[in-house]
Coordinates of C-alpha atoms in Angstrom, one line a residue:
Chain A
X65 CA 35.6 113.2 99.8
X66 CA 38.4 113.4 102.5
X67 CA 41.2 116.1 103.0
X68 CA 43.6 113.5 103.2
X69 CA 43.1 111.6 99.9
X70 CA 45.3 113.5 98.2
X71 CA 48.0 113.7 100.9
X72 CA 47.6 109.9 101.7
X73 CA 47.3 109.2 97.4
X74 CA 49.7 111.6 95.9
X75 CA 52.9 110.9 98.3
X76 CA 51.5 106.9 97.5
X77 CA 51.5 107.7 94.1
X78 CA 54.9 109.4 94.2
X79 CA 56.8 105.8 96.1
X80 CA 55.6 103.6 94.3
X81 CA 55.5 105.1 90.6
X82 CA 57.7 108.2 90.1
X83 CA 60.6 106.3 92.3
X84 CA 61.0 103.4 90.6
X85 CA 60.5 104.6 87.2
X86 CA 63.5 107.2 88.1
X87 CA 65.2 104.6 89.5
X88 CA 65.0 102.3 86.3
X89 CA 66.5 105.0 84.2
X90 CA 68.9 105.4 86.6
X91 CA 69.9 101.5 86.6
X92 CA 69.8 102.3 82.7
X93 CA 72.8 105.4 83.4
X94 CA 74.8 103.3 85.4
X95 CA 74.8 100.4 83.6
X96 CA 75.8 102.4 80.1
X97 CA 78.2 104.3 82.6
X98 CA 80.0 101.1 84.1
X99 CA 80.4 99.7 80.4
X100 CA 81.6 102.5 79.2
X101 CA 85.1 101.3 77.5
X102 CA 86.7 104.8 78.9
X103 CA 86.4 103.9 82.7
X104 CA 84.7 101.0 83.6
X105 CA 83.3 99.9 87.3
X106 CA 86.1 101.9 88.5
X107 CA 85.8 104.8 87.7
X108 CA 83.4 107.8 86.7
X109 CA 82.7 107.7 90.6
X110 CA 81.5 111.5 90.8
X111 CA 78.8 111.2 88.3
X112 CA 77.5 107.8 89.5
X113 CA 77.1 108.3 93.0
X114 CA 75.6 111.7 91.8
X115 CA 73.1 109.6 89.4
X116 CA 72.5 107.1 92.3
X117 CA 71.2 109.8 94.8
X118 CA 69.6 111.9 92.7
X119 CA 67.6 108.8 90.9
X120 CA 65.5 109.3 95.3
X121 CA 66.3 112.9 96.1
X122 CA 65.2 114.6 92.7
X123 CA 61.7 113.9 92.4
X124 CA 61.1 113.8 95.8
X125 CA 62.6 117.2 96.9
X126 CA 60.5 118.6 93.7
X127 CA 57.4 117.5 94.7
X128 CA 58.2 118.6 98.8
X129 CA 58.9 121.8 97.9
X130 CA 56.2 122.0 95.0
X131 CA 53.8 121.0 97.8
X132 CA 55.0 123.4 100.6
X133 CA 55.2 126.1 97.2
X134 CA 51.3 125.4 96.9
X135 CA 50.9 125.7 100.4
X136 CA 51.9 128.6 101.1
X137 CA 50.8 130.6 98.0
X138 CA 47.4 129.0 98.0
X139 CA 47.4 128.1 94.2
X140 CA 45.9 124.7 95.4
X141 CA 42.7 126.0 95.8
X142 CA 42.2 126.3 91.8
X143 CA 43.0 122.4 91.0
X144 CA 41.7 120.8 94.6
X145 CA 37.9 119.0 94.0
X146 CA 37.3 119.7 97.3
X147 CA 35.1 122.6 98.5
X148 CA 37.4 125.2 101.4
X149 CA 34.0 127.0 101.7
X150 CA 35.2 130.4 99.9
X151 CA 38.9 129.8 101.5
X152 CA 41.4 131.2 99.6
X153 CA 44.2 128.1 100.8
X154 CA 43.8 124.5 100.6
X155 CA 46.2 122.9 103.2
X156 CA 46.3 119.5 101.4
X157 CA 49.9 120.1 99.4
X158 CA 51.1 120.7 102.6
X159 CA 50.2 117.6 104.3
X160 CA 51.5 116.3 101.4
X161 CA 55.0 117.6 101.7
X162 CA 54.8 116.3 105.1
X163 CA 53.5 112.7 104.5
X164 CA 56.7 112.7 102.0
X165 CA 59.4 114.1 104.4
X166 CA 57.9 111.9 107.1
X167 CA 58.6 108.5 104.9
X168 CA 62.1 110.2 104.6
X169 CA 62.5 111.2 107.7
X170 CA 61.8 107.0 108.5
X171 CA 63.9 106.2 105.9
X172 CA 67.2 108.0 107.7
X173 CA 66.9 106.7 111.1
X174 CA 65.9 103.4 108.9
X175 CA 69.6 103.8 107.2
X176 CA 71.2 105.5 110.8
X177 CA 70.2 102.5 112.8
X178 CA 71.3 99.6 110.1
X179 CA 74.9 100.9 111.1
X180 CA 77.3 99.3 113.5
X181 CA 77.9 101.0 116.7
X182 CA 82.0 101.2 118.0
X183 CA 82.3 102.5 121.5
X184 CA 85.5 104.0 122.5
X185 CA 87.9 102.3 124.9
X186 CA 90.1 103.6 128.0
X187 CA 91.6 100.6 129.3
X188 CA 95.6 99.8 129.6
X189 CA 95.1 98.4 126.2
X190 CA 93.2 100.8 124.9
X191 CA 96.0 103.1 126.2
X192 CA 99.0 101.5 125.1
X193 CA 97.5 101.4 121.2
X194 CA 96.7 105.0 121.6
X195 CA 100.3 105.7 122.3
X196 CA 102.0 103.5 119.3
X197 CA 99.0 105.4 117.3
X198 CA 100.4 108.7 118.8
X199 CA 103.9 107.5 117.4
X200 CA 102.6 106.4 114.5
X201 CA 101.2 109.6 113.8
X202 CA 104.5 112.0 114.4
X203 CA 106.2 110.3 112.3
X204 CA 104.7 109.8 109.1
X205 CA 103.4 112.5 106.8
X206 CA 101.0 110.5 105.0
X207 CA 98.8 110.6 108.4
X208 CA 98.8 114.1 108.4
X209 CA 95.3 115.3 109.4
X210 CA 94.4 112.5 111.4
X211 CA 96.0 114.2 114.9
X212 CA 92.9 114.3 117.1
X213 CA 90.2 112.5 115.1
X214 CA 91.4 108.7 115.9
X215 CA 89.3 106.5 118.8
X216 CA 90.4 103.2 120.1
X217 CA 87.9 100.7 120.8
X218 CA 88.0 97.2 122.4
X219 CA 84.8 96.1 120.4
X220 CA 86.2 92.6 118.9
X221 CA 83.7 92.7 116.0
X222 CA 85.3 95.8 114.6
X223 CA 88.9 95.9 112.7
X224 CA 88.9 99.6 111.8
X225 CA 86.9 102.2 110.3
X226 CA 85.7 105.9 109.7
X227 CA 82.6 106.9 111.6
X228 CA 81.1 110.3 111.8
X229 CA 78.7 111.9 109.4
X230 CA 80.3 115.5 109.7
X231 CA 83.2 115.0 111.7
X232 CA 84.7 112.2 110.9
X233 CA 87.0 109.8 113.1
X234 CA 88.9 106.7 112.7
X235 CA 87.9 103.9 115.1
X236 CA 90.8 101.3 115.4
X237 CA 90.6 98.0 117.4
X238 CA 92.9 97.3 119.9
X239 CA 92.7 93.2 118.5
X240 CA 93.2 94.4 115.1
X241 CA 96.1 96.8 115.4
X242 CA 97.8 94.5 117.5
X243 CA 97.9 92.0 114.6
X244 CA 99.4 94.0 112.4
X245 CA 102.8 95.6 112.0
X246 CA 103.5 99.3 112.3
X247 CA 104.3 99.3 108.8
X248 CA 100.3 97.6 107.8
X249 CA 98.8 100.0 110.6
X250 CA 100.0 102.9 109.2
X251 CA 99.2 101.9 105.7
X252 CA 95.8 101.4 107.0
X253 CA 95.3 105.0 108.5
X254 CA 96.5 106.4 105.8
X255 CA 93.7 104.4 103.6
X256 CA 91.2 105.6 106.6
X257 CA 92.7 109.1 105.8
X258 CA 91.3 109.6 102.7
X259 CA 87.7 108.7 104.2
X260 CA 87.8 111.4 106.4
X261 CA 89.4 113.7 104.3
X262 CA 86.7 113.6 101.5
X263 CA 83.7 112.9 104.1
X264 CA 82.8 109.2 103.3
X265 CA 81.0 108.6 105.7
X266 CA 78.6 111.1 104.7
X267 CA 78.5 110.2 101.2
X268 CA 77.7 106.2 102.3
X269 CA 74.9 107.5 104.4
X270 CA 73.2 109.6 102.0
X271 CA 74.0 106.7 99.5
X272 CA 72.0 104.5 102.4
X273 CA 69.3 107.2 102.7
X274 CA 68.2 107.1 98.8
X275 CA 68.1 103.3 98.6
X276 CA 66.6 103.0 101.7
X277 CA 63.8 105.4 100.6
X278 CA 62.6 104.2 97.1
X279 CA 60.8 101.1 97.1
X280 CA 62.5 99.3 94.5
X281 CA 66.0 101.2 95.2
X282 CA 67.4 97.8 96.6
X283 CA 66.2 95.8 94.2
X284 CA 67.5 98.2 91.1
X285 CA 70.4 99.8 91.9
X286 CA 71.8 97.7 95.4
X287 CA 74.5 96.3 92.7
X288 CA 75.1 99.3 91.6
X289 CA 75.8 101.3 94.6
X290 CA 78.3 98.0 95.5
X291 CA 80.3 98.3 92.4
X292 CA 80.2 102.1 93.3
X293 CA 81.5 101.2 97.0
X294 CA 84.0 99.1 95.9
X295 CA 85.6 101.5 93.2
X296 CA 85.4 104.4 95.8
X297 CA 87.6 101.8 98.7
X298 CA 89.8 101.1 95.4
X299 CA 90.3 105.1 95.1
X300 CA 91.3 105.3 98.7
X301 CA 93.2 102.6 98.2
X302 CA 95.1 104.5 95.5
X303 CA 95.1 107.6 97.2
X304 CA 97.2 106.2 100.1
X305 CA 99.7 105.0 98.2
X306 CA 100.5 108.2 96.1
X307 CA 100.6 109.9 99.5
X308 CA 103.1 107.4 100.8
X309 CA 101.6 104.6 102.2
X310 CA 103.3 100.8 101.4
X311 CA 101.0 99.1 99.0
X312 CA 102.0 95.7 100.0
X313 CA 101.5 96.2 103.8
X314 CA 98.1 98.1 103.3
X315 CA 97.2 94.6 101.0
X316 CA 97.7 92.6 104.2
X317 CA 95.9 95.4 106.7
X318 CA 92.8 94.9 104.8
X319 CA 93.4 91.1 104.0
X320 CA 93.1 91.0 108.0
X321 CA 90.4 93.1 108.8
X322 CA 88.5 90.3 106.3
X323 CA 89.4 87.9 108.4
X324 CA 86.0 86.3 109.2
X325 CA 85.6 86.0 113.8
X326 CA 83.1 83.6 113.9
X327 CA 80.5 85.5 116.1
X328 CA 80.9 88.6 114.3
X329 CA 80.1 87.9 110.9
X330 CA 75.8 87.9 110.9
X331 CA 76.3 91.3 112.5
X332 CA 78.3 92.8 110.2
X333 CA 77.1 90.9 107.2
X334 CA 79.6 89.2 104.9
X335 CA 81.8 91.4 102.4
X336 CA 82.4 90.3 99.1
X337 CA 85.7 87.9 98.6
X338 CA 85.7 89.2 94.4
X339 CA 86.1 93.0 95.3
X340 CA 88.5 92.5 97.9
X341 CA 90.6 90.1 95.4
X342 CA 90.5 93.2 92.8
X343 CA 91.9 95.4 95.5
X344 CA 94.9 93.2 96.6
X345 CA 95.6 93.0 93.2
X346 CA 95.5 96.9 91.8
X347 CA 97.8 97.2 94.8
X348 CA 100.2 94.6 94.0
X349 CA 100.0 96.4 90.8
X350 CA 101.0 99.4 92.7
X351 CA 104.0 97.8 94.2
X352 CA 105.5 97.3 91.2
X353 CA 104.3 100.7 89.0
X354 CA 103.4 103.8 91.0
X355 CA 99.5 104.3 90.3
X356 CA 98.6 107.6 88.2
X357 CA 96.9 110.2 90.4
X358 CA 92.8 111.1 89.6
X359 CA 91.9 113.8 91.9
X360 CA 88.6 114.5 90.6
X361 CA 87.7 111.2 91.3
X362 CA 84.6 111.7 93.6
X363 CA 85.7 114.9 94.9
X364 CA 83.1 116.8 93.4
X365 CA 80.3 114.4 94.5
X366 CA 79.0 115.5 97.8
X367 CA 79.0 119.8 96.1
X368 CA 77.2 118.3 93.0
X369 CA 74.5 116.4 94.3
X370 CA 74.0 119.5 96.9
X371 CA 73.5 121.5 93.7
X372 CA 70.6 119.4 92.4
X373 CA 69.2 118.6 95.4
X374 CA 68.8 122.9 95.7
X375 CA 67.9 123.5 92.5
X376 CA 64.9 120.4 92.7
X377 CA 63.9 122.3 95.5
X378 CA 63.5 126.2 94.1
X379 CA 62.5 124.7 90.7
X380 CA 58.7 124.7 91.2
X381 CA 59.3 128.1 92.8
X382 CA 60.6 129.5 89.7
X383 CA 59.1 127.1 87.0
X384 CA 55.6 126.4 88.3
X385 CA 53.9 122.9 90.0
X386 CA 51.5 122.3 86.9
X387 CA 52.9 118.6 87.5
X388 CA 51.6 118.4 91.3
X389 CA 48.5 120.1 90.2
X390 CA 47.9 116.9 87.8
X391 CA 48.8 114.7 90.8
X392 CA 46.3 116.7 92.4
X393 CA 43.3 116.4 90.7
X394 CA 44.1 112.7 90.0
X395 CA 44.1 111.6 93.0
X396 CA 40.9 113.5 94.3
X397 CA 39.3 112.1 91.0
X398 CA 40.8 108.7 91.8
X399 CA 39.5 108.4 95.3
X400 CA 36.1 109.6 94.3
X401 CA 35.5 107.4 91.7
X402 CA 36.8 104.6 93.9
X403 CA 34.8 105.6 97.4
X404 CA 31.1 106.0 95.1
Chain B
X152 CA 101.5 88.3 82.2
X153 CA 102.4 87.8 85.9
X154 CA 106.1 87.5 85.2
X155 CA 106.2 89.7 82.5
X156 CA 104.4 92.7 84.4
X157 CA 106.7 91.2 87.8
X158 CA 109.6 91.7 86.0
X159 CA 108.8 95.3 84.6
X160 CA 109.6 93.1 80.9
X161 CA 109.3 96.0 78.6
X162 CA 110.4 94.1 75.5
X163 CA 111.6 90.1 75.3
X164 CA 111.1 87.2 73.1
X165 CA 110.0 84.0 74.2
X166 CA 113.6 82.7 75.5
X167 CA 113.4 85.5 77.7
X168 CA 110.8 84.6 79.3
X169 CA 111.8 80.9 79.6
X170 CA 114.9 81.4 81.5
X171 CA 112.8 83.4 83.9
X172 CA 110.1 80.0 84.1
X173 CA 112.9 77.3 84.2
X174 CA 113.8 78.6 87.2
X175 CA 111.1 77.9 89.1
X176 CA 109.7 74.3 87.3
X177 CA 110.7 72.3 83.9
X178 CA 108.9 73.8 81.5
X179 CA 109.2 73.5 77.5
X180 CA 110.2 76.0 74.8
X181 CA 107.0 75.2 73.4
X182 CA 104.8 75.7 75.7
X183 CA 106.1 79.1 76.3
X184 CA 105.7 79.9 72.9
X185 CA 102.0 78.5 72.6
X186 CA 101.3 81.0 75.6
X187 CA 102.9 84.1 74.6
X188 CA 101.3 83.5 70.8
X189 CA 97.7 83.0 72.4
X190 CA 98.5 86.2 74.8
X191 CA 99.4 87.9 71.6
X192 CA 95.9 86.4 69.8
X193 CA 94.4 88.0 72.9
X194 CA 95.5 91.2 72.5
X195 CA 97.9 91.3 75.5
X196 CA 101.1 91.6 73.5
X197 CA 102.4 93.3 70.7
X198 CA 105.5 92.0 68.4
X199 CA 107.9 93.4 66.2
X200 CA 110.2 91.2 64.4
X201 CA 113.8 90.8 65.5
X202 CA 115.7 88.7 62.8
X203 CA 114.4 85.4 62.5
X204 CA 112.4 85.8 65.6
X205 CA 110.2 88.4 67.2
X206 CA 110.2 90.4 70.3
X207 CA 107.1 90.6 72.4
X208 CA 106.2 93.9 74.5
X209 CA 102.9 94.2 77.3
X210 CA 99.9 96.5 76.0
X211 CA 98.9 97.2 78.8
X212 CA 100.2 97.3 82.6
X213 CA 99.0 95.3 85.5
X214 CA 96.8 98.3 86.3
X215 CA 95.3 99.2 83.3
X216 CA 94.4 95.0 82.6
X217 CA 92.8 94.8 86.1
X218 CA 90.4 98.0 85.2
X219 CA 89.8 96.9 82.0
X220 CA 88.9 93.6 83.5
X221 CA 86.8 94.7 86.9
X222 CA 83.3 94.7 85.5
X223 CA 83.8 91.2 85.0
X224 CA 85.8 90.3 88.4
X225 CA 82.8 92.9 90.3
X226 CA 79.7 90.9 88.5
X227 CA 77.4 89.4 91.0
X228 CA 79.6 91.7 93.8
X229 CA 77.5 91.9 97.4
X230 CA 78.0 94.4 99.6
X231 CA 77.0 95.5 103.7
X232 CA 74.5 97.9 104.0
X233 CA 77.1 99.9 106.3
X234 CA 77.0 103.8 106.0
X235 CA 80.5 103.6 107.8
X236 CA 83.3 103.0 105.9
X237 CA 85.7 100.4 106.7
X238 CA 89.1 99.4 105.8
X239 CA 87.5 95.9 104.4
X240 CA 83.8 94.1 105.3
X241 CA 85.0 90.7 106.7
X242 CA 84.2 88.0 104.2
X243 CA 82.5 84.8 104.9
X244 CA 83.7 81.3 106.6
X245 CA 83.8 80.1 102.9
X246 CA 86.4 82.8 101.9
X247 CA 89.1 83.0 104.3
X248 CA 91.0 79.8 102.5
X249 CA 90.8 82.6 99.4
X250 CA 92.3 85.5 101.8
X251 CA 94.6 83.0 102.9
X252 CA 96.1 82.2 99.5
X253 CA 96.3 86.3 98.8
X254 CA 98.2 86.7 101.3
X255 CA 100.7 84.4 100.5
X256 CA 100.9 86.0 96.8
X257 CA 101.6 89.1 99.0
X258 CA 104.1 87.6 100.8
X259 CA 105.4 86.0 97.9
X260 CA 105.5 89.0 95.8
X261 CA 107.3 90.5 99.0
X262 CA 110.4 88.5 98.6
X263 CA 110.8 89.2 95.1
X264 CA 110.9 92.7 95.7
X265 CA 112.8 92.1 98.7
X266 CA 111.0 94.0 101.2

């Protein structure tokens, strides 16, 4: 028997059984959860996306940090087959941990890299929008927050969005802006405003990250994260407009930056005409009834799936890795019975 | 329900609703009334009665219908696999003559408000 059967079968083991069974009863929440007669797609935001990323990062930061627990404490050695000749540690939990946080560690730049690339802009152009931005900015207090964390770019593919992981920026193209009014511009920033403010960006990519990392996390719960995408550009939407923005000219800034260019569109994949049909509509809704304010709304997301994530991670610390020590032995028995 | 929720209509009978309808095309009476009784069947509209006829009043706003009504509108929904997040995703080829006709209810809706 080799060392690395159980690293190599456990952390196999783990992808393509423990994910997708946790990601089947997470399909299951959601799907009660977006039924629900109470809310609907639209809302409930914080405890989906926290059911949609914690479906990938709960069982896998358990069974990290129960491998790294073993590791280190040498329990192992009482439930590996193998013989460590008298060594008080067996190192193969350890490898373990590392085949898993290599497959997430592939996963990430897997997610990083799908994204679009914007590269800011100096050129007259670039200049002039920067300065209507600039006036833009000192005059409305709906933008507040934005001074300083806005980028123009010339890339034609792009219309305008918030990149960043941890300090988010708005990227706004100098083709886009310049179809719009000052009145849709600002409405837009204002949208893009809410992005930065509750760190977006780094919500979508850990979203990314835990569907990119479980096998069957497209295929399960792709339509759910969507719905969840959609309902979170719907809050934004909202938000905006109780901070001041125009609903009617933000409906036209993000009826244009729909607007298909013909050599972008395989790049940046097509969007979906039925969510952005719901939006214009909640916000011609809004033009004529002032929206109610929900500003727990996703809030809470980012701090609660932190939470679990931690508490996955000292659980086997605290509660023991009997569950690891099953996987263990399994796969050692497995690989033995199959290698004779 | 567009007019009615347009209009703000808190309460109006059928004739109400009419004069606000003629304006814009020949339309019958009845044919109002066969729509507001089937949006009442539906559960859009409550009535009270006001004399010999009755006076209709929205259950729900705009807002509240288009929640109530998203799971259905979102079914079958695709989305990008971007982690940035963007005003809008652009749609496809097929889908601008659909952007096209919502931005001329935007325009449309506008005027009425007269902005």
């Amino acid at each position: 028997m080799t060392e690395a059967a159980f690293p190599l079968l456990g952390a196999a083991f783990v992808v393509s059984i423990v994910l997708p069974a946790s990601a089947l009863l997470a399909k299951a929440a959601l799907t009660l959860l977006e039924r629900s007669e109470l809310g609907g797609p639209l809302s409930g935001l914080t405890l989906r996306y926290v059911v949609l990323t914690a479906s990938s990062a709960t069982p896998l930061a358990w069974f990290f940090s129960a491998g790294l627990h073993q590791a280190e404490s040498g329990q192992s050695a009482l439930a590996c087959l193998l013989d460590h000749d008298q060594a008080a540690r067996c190192f193969e939990p350890g490898f373990f941990a590392l085949m898993l946080a290599g497959g997430v560690g592939a996963a990430w730049l897997s997610a990083v890299r799908g994204s679009q690339r914007v590269r800011a802009s100096s050129s007259p152009a670039a200049l002039e929008l920067a300065e209507r931005l600039q006036g833009l900015l000192a005059g409305r207090a709906v933008l507040e927050g934005l001074r300083g964390r806005i980028v123009v770019t010339e890339d034609e593919s792009f219309s305008i969005g918030t990149y960043g992981t941890l300090r988010p920026r708005v990227f706004v193209s100098t083709t886009f802006a310049s179809s719009l009014t000052d009145a849709m511009l600002s409405s837009a920033l204002a949208h893009e405003r809410e992005h930065v403010r509750a760190f977006d960006t780094l919500r979508y990519l850990l979203l990314e990250l835990s569907l990119a990392v479980n096998p069957f996390g497209r295929f399960l719960l792709e339509r759910h994260a969507t719905l969840w995408k959609a309902a979170r550009e719907a809050h934004c939407d909202r938000e905006a407009v109780l901070r001041g923005a125009a609903p009617l000219p933000l409906a036209q800034a993000i009826l244009r930056a729909a607007r298909p260019l013909s050599r972008c569109c395989a790049a940046l994949g097509a969007g979906d005409a039925a969510i952005l049909k719901l939006r214009v509509n909640l916000l011609l809704a809004f033009a004529e009834r002032a929206p109610h304010r929900r500003p727990s709304e996703g809030r809470s997301a980012i701090p609660l799936a932190l939470t679990l994530l931690v508490l996955s991670l000292l659980m086997p610390h605290r509660t023991g890795t009997e569950a690891l020590d099953v996987l263990h032995t399994g796969a050692e028995h497995a690989f033995t019975y199959f290698w004779r | 329900m567009d007019v009615i929720w347009s209009r703000g209509l808190e309460s109006f009978t059928v004739s109400e609703v009419l004069a606000v309808l003629e304006k814009r095309r020949d339309i019958a009476y009845t044919t109002v009334m066969t729509t507001v009784a089937r949006l009442f069947d539906k559960g859009l509209l409550e009535r009270e009665r006001d004399g010999k006829r009755y006076r209709y009043s929205p259950k729900c706003t705009r807002e509240q219908f288009l929640e109530s009504t998203a799971r259905e509108v979102l079914d079958g929904a695709v989305g990008g696999h971007q982690v940035l997040a963007m005003l809008a995703e652009k749609v496809s080829e097929a889908s601008a003559l659909e952007l096209d006709e919502l931005e001329a209810l935007i325009q449309k809706r506008r005027e009425e408000l007269g902005e």
